[in-house]
Amino acid sequence: MMKKKVAIIGGGQIAENVHVAHYKTRDELEIVAVCGVNEESVKSFAERNGIPNYYTDAAEMYSIEKPDIVSVCTPNLFHFENVMQALENDCDVFCEKPPAIKADDARVMYETAIAKGKVLAYDFHHRFADDVTILKEKVDEGMLGDIYFVKVKALRRNGIPGWGSFTNKEIQGGGPLIDLGIHMLDAALYILGYPNIKKVTAKMFQKIGNKKSEGSFGKWDPTKFGVEDSLFSHIELENGSLLQLETSFALNIKEKSEMNVEFCGDQAGAIMFPAEIYTDEKGELVSLLKRETADSDRHSKSMSAFVNRCLGKNVMLADGKQGYAIQQLVEAIYQSAEKGESVTL
Ligand SMILES: NC(=O)c1ccc[n+]([C@@H]2O[C@H](COP(=O)([O-])OP(=O)(O)OC[C@H]3O[C@@H](n4cnc5c(N)ncnc54)[C@H](O)[C@@H]3O)[C@@H](O)[C@H]2O)c1
């Protein structure tokens, strides 16, 4: 069997710990090259991971290596150009989240992938947890009834990323919304079947990132902290339901981190991690389903689904269409927070 050739664009921590780690477990694949902007760092990435070739010029990499599959693991600003280049070179593409910074770029990526007949998927890995699969099945069966209120939380008490460019608005496009909130929004929308959104209202703050300089995700420079550190939003769906989003890199809450979604239906309620469904009878809580622990191997399941699709299997992916939809939502939320008024989609 001919192995499919894989190339990595952007040799940072997610490329190494998630993408390369998974590709190496697959007999059907061989990683042929890594490409980055800094020669020394890309060379050492290749040596550490046993990758035979490294490049600082992507065009040269495509012409020599002719990969079948590309992982785009650069900072957000460079997702668009690298996904487009990979599609133009007839590769299937797995791009880190968020899809892009601008919704229009996510649209072009989606349309190009369709036109080229190539796989385009994003690493929204939380939706691959068994908890989400179980919950989605029960929601689709109607166990919760009409879901009219959803609480989406992606919060850290003090978890501003100390590496990379996560506090640089130009390179990342924003702070916790585009980095963390987008994950839980994707998982929530996936369970709800990616419904149409009517209107968003949001407010954002910069209260802690520009004052403190150290937390559970390392150290940062508060004088260069250029993104929101908290953002709160109301998202109205076309069907009349409401999503309430709370997302933060640093917020004075009791828990170190809260990454979860709560669904309230007229028949029952549910929590995503670990999956639990419950209702009330005469004032008493009645458990309908309860997992003891949440899945911890979501990332490898997300990678595995992408590779399986590239190998021709019909598996669920966070695809280009949903990537465009969530990028439109993120853009509208930022617009609302910047303008101080509601934005209609
Ligand atoms: N799915 C997840 O849970 C998850 C977790 C962390 C990061 N991410 C995403 O992964 C991406 C990278 O994050 P990271 O934590 O690995 O950051 P990182 O800073 O560790 O890695 C980024 C790498 O890209 C390289 N790079 C920068 N500009 C480039 C360009 N134009 N072309 C090629 N390479 C370039 C950098 O030199 C660096 O090696 C971001 O989009 C981030 O949102 C996703």
GROMACS .gro file of C-alpha atoms and ligand atoms in nm:
model
  389
    1MET     CA    1   0.000   0.000   0.000
    2MET     CA    2   0.126   0.348  -0.095
    3LYS     CA    3   0.145   0.562   0.215
    4LYS     CA    4  -0.015   0.908   0.204
    5LYS     CA    5   0.241   1.186   0.245
    6VAL     CA    6   0.180   1.438   0.524
    7ALA     CA    7   0.332   1.786   0.565
    8ILE     CA    8   0.307   2.010   0.871
    9ILE     CA    9   0.287   2.389   0.836
   10GLY     CA   10   0.382   2.568   1.159
   11GLY     CA   11   0.599   2.356   1.389
   12GLY     CA   12   0.478   2.469   1.731
   13GLN     CA   13   0.337   2.293   2.037
   14ILE     CA   14   0.002   2.184   1.892
   15ALA     CA   15   0.172   2.048   1.578
   16GLU     CA   16   0.410   1.841   1.788
   17ASN     CA   17   0.184   1.724   2.071
   18VAL     CA   18  -0.131   1.656   1.870
   19HIS     CA   19  -0.080   1.639   1.491
   20VAL     CA   20   0.260   1.469   1.465
   21ALA     CA   21   0.181   1.252   1.770
   22HIS     CA   22  -0.128   1.115   1.592
   23TYR     CA   23   0.013   1.085   1.239
   24LYS     CA   24   0.299   0.875   1.375
   25THR     CA   25   0.051   0.616   1.501
   26ARG     CA   26  -0.096   0.563   1.150
   27ASP     CA   27   0.062   0.299   0.926
   28GLU     CA   28  -0.120   0.448   0.624
   29LEU     CA   29   0.077   0.776   0.655
   30GLU     CA   30   0.431   0.909   0.647
   31ILE     CA   31   0.525   1.259   0.760
   32VAL     CA   32   0.755   1.391   0.488
   33ALA     CA   33   0.817   1.753   0.587
   34VAL     CA   34   0.762   2.040   0.826
   35CYS     CA   35   0.754   2.401   0.711
   36GLY     CA   36   0.790   2.715   0.924
   37VAL     CA   37   0.926   3.066   0.931
   38ASN     CA   38   1.227   3.019   1.157
   39GLU     CA   39   1.492   2.785   1.013
   40GLU     CA   40   1.653   2.693   1.343
   41SER     CA   41   1.323   2.609   1.510
   42VAL     CA   42   1.183   2.414   1.213
   43LYS     CA   43   1.509   2.218   1.181
   44SER     CA   44   1.502   2.121   1.546
   45PHE     CA   45   1.130   2.030   1.517
   46ALA     CA   46   1.215   1.795   1.227
   47GLU     CA   47   1.507   1.637   1.417
   48ARG     CA   48   1.308   1.588   1.740
   49ASN     CA   49   1.021   1.424   1.554
   50GLY     CA   50   1.217   1.218   1.300
   51ILE     CA   51   1.076   1.416   1.004
   52PRO     CA   52   1.314   1.380   0.705
   53ASN     CA   53   1.282   1.730   0.553
   54TYR     CA   54   1.225   2.087   0.670
   55TYR     CA   55   1.152   2.408   0.477
   56THR     CA   56   1.101   2.780   0.531
   57ASP     CA   57   0.946   2.823   0.184
   58ALA     CA   58   0.608   2.652   0.149
   59ALA     CA   59   0.602   2.676  -0.234
   60GLU     CA   60   0.935   2.489  -0.247
   61MET     CA   61   0.801   2.228  -0.004
   62TYR     CA   62   0.492   2.164  -0.222
   63SER     CA   63   0.691   2.138  -0.544
   64ILE     CA   64   0.945   1.892  -0.399
   65GLU     CA   65   0.742   1.685  -0.152
   66LYS     CA   66   0.399   1.680  -0.321
   67PRO     CA   67   0.211   1.598   0.003
   68ASP     CA   68  -0.139   1.446   0.005
   69ILE     CA   69  -0.234   1.577   0.349
   70VAL     CA   70  -0.141   1.905   0.521
   71SER     CA   71  -0.184   2.016   0.882
   72VAL     CA   72  -0.200   2.394   0.927
   73CYS     CA   73  -0.080   2.474   1.281
   74THR     CA   74   0.034   2.836   1.248
   75PRO     CA   75  -0.097   3.132   1.450
   76ASN     CA   76  -0.451   3.227   1.339
   77LEU     CA   77  -0.360   3.511   1.100
   78PHE     CA   78  -0.176   3.265   0.873
   79HIS     CA   79  -0.445   2.993   0.861
   80PHE     CA   80  -0.615   3.140   0.553
   81GLU     CA   81  -0.312   3.172   0.325
   82ASN     CA   82  -0.178   2.831   0.426
   83VAL     CA   83  -0.510   2.647   0.391
   84MET     CA   84  -0.560   2.807   0.047
   85GLN     CA   85  -0.208   2.713  -0.065
   86ALA     CA   86  -0.260   2.354   0.053
   87LEU     CA   87  -0.596   2.327  -0.130
   88GLU     CA   88  -0.446   2.479  -0.445
   89ASN     CA   89  -0.181   2.206  -0.425
   90ASP     CA   90  -0.459   1.944  -0.414
   91CYS     CA   91  -0.409   1.845  -0.052
   92ASP     CA   92  -0.663   1.742   0.210
   93VAL     CA   93  -0.630   1.990   0.497
   94PHE     CA   94  -0.663   1.976   0.872
   95CYS     CA   95  -0.649   2.329   1.011
   96GLU     CA   96  -0.623   2.424   1.373
   97LYS     CA   97  -0.905   2.630   1.519
   98PRO     CA   98  -1.023   2.897   1.464
   99PRO     CA   99  -1.071   2.850   1.088
  100ALA     CA  100  -0.955   3.207   1.021
  101ILE     CA  101  -0.981   3.558   1.160
  102LYS     CA  102  -1.237   3.688   0.908
  103ALA     CA  103  -1.565   3.511   0.824
  104ASP     CA  104  -1.518   3.589   0.457
  105ASP     CA  105  -1.187   3.401   0.458
  106ALA     CA  106  -1.358   3.097   0.615
  107ARG     CA  107  -1.619   3.116   0.338
  108VAL     CA  108  -1.353   3.121   0.063
  109MET     CA  109  -1.172   2.826   0.224
  110TYR     CA  110  -1.497   2.629   0.239
  111GLU     CA  111  -1.591   2.707  -0.122
  112THR     CA  112  -1.241   2.625  -0.247
  113ALA     CA  113  -1.238   2.289  -0.069
  114ILE     CA  114  -1.574   2.202  -0.229
  115ALA     CA  115  -1.456   2.316  -0.574
  116LYS     CA  116  -1.136   2.112  -0.540
  117GLY     CA  117  -1.314   1.807  -0.397
  118LYS     CA  118  -1.075   1.804  -0.101
  119VAL     CA  119  -1.130   1.737   0.270
  120LEU     CA  120  -1.116   2.053   0.483
  121ALA     CA  121  -1.163   2.004   0.857
  122TYR     CA  122  -1.096   2.205   1.171
  123ASP     CA  123  -0.966   2.082   1.504
  124PHE     CA  124  -1.275   2.147   1.716
  125HIS     CA  125  -1.186   1.841   1.919
  126HIS     CA  126  -1.432   1.867   2.211
  127ARG     CA  127  -1.722   1.753   1.992
  128PHE     CA  128  -1.540   1.418   1.944
  129ALA     CA  129  -1.573   1.324   2.314
  130ASP     CA  130  -1.797   1.025   2.384
  131ASP     CA  131  -1.988   1.258   2.619
  132VAL     CA  132  -2.091   1.471   2.320
  133THR     CA  133  -2.176   1.169   2.105
  134ILE     CA  134  -2.401   1.026   2.378
  135LEU     CA  135  -2.565   1.361   2.447
  136LYS     CA  136  -2.626   1.431   2.079
  137GLU     CA  137  -2.797   1.095   2.038
  138LYS     CA  138  -3.029   1.167   2.333
  139VAL     CA  139  -3.100   1.523   2.219
  140ASP     CA  140  -3.182   1.397   1.868
  141GLU     CA  141  -3.415   1.135   2.021
  142GLY     CA  142  -3.596   1.420   2.200
  143MET     CA  143  -3.505   1.329   2.559
  144LEU     CA  144  -3.461   1.697   2.654
  145GLY     CA  145  -3.768   1.815   2.463
  146ASP     CA  146  -3.754   2.169   2.328
  147ILE     CA  147  -3.412   2.316   2.424
  148TYR     CA  148  -3.470   2.687   2.476
  149PHE     CA  149  -3.177   2.795   2.697
  150VAL     CA  150  -2.809   2.694   2.670
  151LYS     CA  151  -2.524   2.810   2.893
  152VAL     CA  152  -2.181   2.796   2.728
  153LYS     CA  153  -1.878   2.845   2.952
  154ALA     CA  154  -1.510   2.859   2.853
  155LEU     CA  155  -1.344   3.024   3.150
  156ARG     CA  156  -1.007   3.026   3.324
  157ARG     CA  157  -0.934   3.193   3.657
  158ASN     CA  158  -0.586   3.295   3.543
  159GLY     CA  159  -0.486   3.114   3.226
  160ILE     CA  160  -0.351   3.369   2.983
  161PRO     CA  161  -0.127   3.174   2.742
  162GLY     CA  162   0.235   3.267   2.803
  163TRP     CA  163   0.369   3.128   2.473
  164GLY     CA  164   0.302   3.204   2.107
  165SER     CA  165   0.099   3.508   2.005
  166PHE     CA  166  -0.225   3.453   2.197
  167THR     CA  167  -0.229   3.807   2.341
  168ASN     CA  168  -0.158   3.976   2.004
  169LYS     CA  169  -0.486   4.091   1.848
  170GLU     CA  170  -0.347   4.134   1.498
  171ILE     CA  171  -0.205   3.781   1.481
  172GLN     CA  172  -0.479   3.598   1.676
  173GLY     CA  173  -0.784   3.810   1.592
  174GLY     CA  174  -0.891   3.828   1.957
  175GLY     CA  175  -0.859   3.668   2.299
  176PRO     CA  176  -1.065   3.402   2.480
  177LEU     CA  177  -1.362   3.416   2.240
  178ILE     CA  178  -1.162   3.317   1.931
  179ASP     CA  179  -0.933   3.085   2.129
  180LEU     CA  180  -1.146   2.913   2.396
  181GLY     CA  181  -1.509   3.020   2.365
  182ILE     CA  182  -1.514   2.903   2.004
  183HIS     CA  183  -1.446   2.545   2.123
  184MET     CA  184  -1.746   2.526   2.355
  185LEU     CA  185  -1.963   2.717   2.105
  186ASP     CA  186  -1.878   2.456   1.842
  187ALA     CA  187  -1.964   2.169   2.077
  188ALA     CA  188  -2.294   2.335   2.175
  189LEU     CA  189  -2.393   2.417   1.816
  190TYR     CA  190  -2.296   2.067   1.701
  191ILE     CA  191  -2.537   1.913   1.953
  192LEU     CA  192  -2.809   2.157   1.844
  193GLY     CA  193  -2.749   2.073   1.475
  194TYR     CA  194  -2.579   2.404   1.386
  195PRO     CA  195  -2.904   2.610   1.389
  196ASN     CA  196  -2.932   2.949   1.221
  197ILE     CA  197  -2.847   3.247   1.441
  198LYS     CA  198  -3.062   3.559   1.446
  199LYS     CA  199  -2.893   3.816   1.666
  200VAL     CA  200  -2.602   3.859   1.906
  201THR     CA  201  -2.532   4.105   2.185
  202ALA     CA  202  -2.193   4.109   2.356
  203LYS     CA  203  -1.971   4.300   2.593
  204MET     CA  204  -1.599   4.248   2.644
  205PHE     CA  205  -1.346   4.356   2.906
  206GLN     CA  206  -0.972   4.401   2.950
  207LYS     CA  207  -0.934   4.408   3.327
  208ILE     CA  208  -0.667   4.158   3.434
  209GLY     CA  209  -0.440   4.075   3.137
  210ASN     CA  210  -0.303   4.429   3.131
  211LYS     CA  211  -0.229   4.425   3.506
  212LYS     CA  212  -0.103   4.078   3.606
  213SER     CA  213   0.184   3.902   3.427
  214GLU     CA  214   0.185   3.539   3.545
  215GLY     CA  215  -0.068   3.259   3.574
  216SER     CA  216  -0.129   2.888   3.526
  217PHE     CA  217  -0.038   2.907   3.153
  218GLY     CA  218   0.293   3.091   3.203
  219LYS     CA  219   0.409   3.453   3.196
  220TRP     CA  220   0.309   3.734   2.960
  221ASP     CA  221   0.390   4.101   2.911
  222PRO     CA  222   0.095   4.309   3.043
  223THR     CA  223   0.210   4.612   2.840
  224LYS     CA  224   0.159   4.408   2.521
  225PHE     CA  225  -0.171   4.249   2.621
  226GLY     CA  226  -0.385   4.351   2.324
  227VAL     CA  227  -0.692   4.126   2.339
  228GLU     CA  228  -1.006   4.105   2.555
  229ASP     CA  229  -0.956   3.900   2.871
  230SER     CA  230  -1.331   3.836   2.917
  231LEU     CA  231  -1.632   3.840   2.690
  232PHE     CA  232  -2.000   3.773   2.761
  233SER     CA  233  -2.268   3.733   2.498
  234HIS     CA  234  -2.634   3.658   2.437
  235ILE     CA  235  -2.692   3.467   2.115
  236GLU     CA  236  -3.050   3.441   1.987
  237LEU     CA  237  -3.128   3.156   1.750
  238GLU     CA  238  -3.377   3.184   1.465
  239ASN     CA  239  -3.596   2.925   1.642
  240GLY     CA  240  -3.629   3.159   1.942
  241SER     CA  241  -3.384   2.976   2.174
  242LEU     CA  242  -3.112   3.161   2.363
  243LEU     CA  243  -2.742   3.080   2.417
  244GLN     CA  244  -2.557   3.256   2.695
  245LEU     CA  245  -2.179   3.263   2.648
  246GLU     CA  246  -1.918   3.337   2.913
  247THR     CA  247  -1.555   3.318   2.805
  248SER     CA  248  -1.237   3.438   2.970
  249PHE     CA  249  -0.860   3.391   2.996
  250ALA     CA  250  -0.863   3.549   3.342
  251LEU     CA  251  -1.170   3.604   3.559
  252ASN     CA  252  -1.201   3.599   3.936
  253ILE     CA  253  -1.401   3.277   3.964
  254LYS     CA  254  -1.356   2.997   4.219
  255GLU     CA  255  -1.269   2.717   3.975
  256LYS     CA  256  -0.933   2.715   3.794
  257SER     CA  257  -1.110   2.637   3.470
  258GLU     CA  258  -1.465   2.576   3.350
  259MET     CA  259  -1.516   2.436   3.000
  260ASN     CA  260  -1.871   2.312   2.976
  261VAL     CA  261  -2.216   2.350   2.825
  262GLU     CA  262  -2.552   2.321   3.000
  263PHE     CA  263  -2.872   2.258   2.804
  264CYS     CA  264  -3.218   2.337   2.941
  265GLY     CA  265  -3.512   2.178   2.762
  266ASP     CA  266  -3.880   2.164   2.854
  267GLN     CA  267  -3.850   1.789   2.931
  268ALA     CA  268  -3.502   1.762   3.083
  269GLY     CA  269  -3.169   1.935   3.128
  270ALA     CA  270  -2.812   1.821   3.052
  271ILE     CA  271  -2.448   1.897   3.119
  272MET     CA  272  -2.186   1.810   2.858
  273PHE     CA  273  -1.876   1.709   3.062
  274PRO     CA  274  -1.914   1.449   3.202
  275ALA     CA  275  -2.240   1.388   3.018
  276GLU     CA  276  -2.538   1.397   3.245
  277ILE     CA  277  -2.913   1.425   3.179
  278TYR     CA  278  -3.164   1.497   3.454
  279THR     CA  279  -3.515   1.617   3.518
  280ASP     CA  280  -3.732   1.711   3.811
  281GLU     CA  281  -4.021   1.526   3.971
  282LYS     CA  282  -4.211   1.709   4.243
  283GLY     CA  283  -3.903   1.915   4.337
  284GLU     CA  284  -3.663   1.616   4.340
  285LEU     CA  285  -3.378   1.574   4.093
  286VAL     CA  286  -3.417   1.260   3.882
  287SER     CA  287  -3.111   1.131   3.698
  288LEU     CA  288  -3.175   1.002   3.345
  289LEU     CA  289  -2.814   0.944   3.240
  290LYS     CA  290  -2.481   0.999   3.415
  291ARG     CA  291  -2.121   0.938   3.311
  292GLU     CA  292  -1.869   0.939   3.594
  293THR     CA  293  -1.580   1.091   3.398
  294ALA     CA  294  -1.550   1.287   3.077
  295ASP     CA  295  -1.346   1.163   2.781
  296SER     CA  296  -0.987   1.280   2.784
  297ASP     CA  297  -0.879   1.158   2.438
  298ARG     CA  298  -1.084   1.409   2.236
  299HIS     CA  299  -0.785   1.532   2.042
  300SER     CA  300  -0.679   1.192   1.913
  301LYS     CA  301  -1.042   1.116   1.817
  302SER     CA  302  -1.058   1.442   1.620
  303MET     CA  303  -0.730   1.365   1.441
  304SER     CA  304  -0.840   1.009   1.378
  305ALA     CA  305  -1.170   1.121   1.219
  306PHE     CA  306  -0.983   1.354   0.982
  307VAL     CA  307  -0.738   1.084   0.872
  308ASN     CA  308  -1.019   0.831   0.831
  309ARG     CA  309  -1.208   1.074   0.607
  310CYS     CA  310  -0.892   1.126   0.399
  311LEU     CA  311  -0.878   0.748   0.364
  312GLY     CA  312  -1.233   0.748   0.226
  313LYS     CA  313  -1.441   0.667   0.536
  314ASN     CA  314  -1.767   0.855   0.586
  315VAL     CA  315  -1.708   0.989   0.939
  316MET     CA  316  -1.825   1.309   1.110
  317LEU     CA  317  -1.592   1.610   1.085
  318ALA     CA  318  -1.594   1.974   1.192
  319ASP     CA  319  -1.612   2.068   0.824
  320GLY     CA  320  -1.563   2.378   0.612
  321LYS     CA  321  -1.933   2.470   0.617
  322GLN     CA  322  -1.953   2.464   0.996
  323GLY     CA  323  -1.617   2.642   1.012
  324TYR     CA  324  -1.768   2.925   0.807
  325ALA     CA  325  -2.082   2.933   1.026
  326ILE     CA  326  -1.888   2.959   1.352
  327GLN     CA  327  -1.651   3.220   1.210
  328GLN     CA  328  -1.954   3.433   1.115
  329LEU     CA  329  -2.083   3.401   1.470
  330VAL     CA  330  -1.746   3.495   1.625
  331GLU     CA  331  -1.717   3.794   1.392
  332ALA     CA  332  -2.069   3.912   1.484
  333ILE     CA  333  -1.998   3.875   1.858
  334TYR     CA  334  -1.680   4.085   1.829
  335GLN     CA  335  -1.867   4.344   1.618
  336SER     CA  336  -2.140   4.369   1.882
  337ALA     CA  337  -1.885   4.405   2.164
  338GLU     CA  338  -1.693   4.673   1.972
  339LYS     CA  339  -2.000   4.873   1.868
  340GLY     CA  340  -2.190   4.830   2.196
  341GLU     CA  341  -2.504   4.726   2.011
  342SER     CA  342  -2.675   4.408   1.890
  343VAL     CA  343  -2.572   4.260   1.556
  344THR     CA  344  -2.821   4.076   1.334
  345LEU     CA  345  -2.688   3.792   1.123
  346LIG     N1  346  -0.730   2.265   1.917
  346LIG     C1  347  -0.677   2.317   2.028
  346LIG     O1  348  -0.722   2.290   2.138
  346LIG     C2  349  -0.560   2.410   2.018
  346LIG     C3  350  -0.474   2.424   2.127
  346LIG     C4  351  -0.366   2.511   2.114
  346LIG     C5  352  -0.347   2.583   1.996
  346LIG     N2  353  -0.436   2.567   1.893
  346LIG     C6  354  -0.421   2.644   1.769
  346LIG     O2  355  -0.301   2.604   1.704
  346LIG     C7  356  -0.239   2.715   1.640
  346LIG     C8  357  -0.094   2.724   1.687
  346LIG     O3  358  -0.092   2.730   1.828
  346LIG     P1  359   0.036   2.675   1.911
  346LIG     O4  360  -0.008   2.672   2.054
  346LIG     O5  361   0.092   2.554   1.851
  346LIG     O6  362   0.134   2.799   1.891
  346LIG     P2  363   0.293   2.797   1.878
  346LIG     O7  364   0.335   2.938   1.892
  346LIG     O8  365   0.351   2.694   1.971
  346LIG     O9  366   0.320   2.744   1.729
  346LIG     C9  367   0.301   2.820   1.611
  346LIG    C10  368   0.412   2.786   1.515
  346LIG    O10  369   0.384   2.845   1.387
  346LIG    C11  370   0.505   2.904   1.336
  346LIG     N3  371   0.466   3.010   1.242
  346LIG    C12  372   0.437   3.139   1.268
  346LIG     N4  373   0.402   3.203   1.154
  346LIG    C13  374   0.409   3.111   1.055
  346LIG    C14  375   0.384   3.114   0.915
  346LIG     N5  376   0.345   3.226   0.854
  346LIG     N6  377   0.405   3.001   0.842
  346LIG    C15  378   0.445   2.886   0.902
  346LIG     N7  379   0.470   2.878   1.035
  346LIG    C16  380   0.450   2.987   1.110
  346LIG    C17  381   0.575   2.955   1.460
  346LIG    O11  382   0.713   2.975   1.436
  346LIG    C18  383   0.548   2.841   1.559
  346LIG    O12  384   0.644   2.738   1.545
  346LIG    C19  385  -0.325   2.837   1.673
  346LIG    O13  386  -0.411   2.863   1.566
  346LIG    C20  387  -0.406   2.794   1.794
  346LIG    O14  388  -0.534   2.855   1.802
  346LIG    C21  389  -0.540   2.481   1.903
   0.00000   0.00000   0.00000
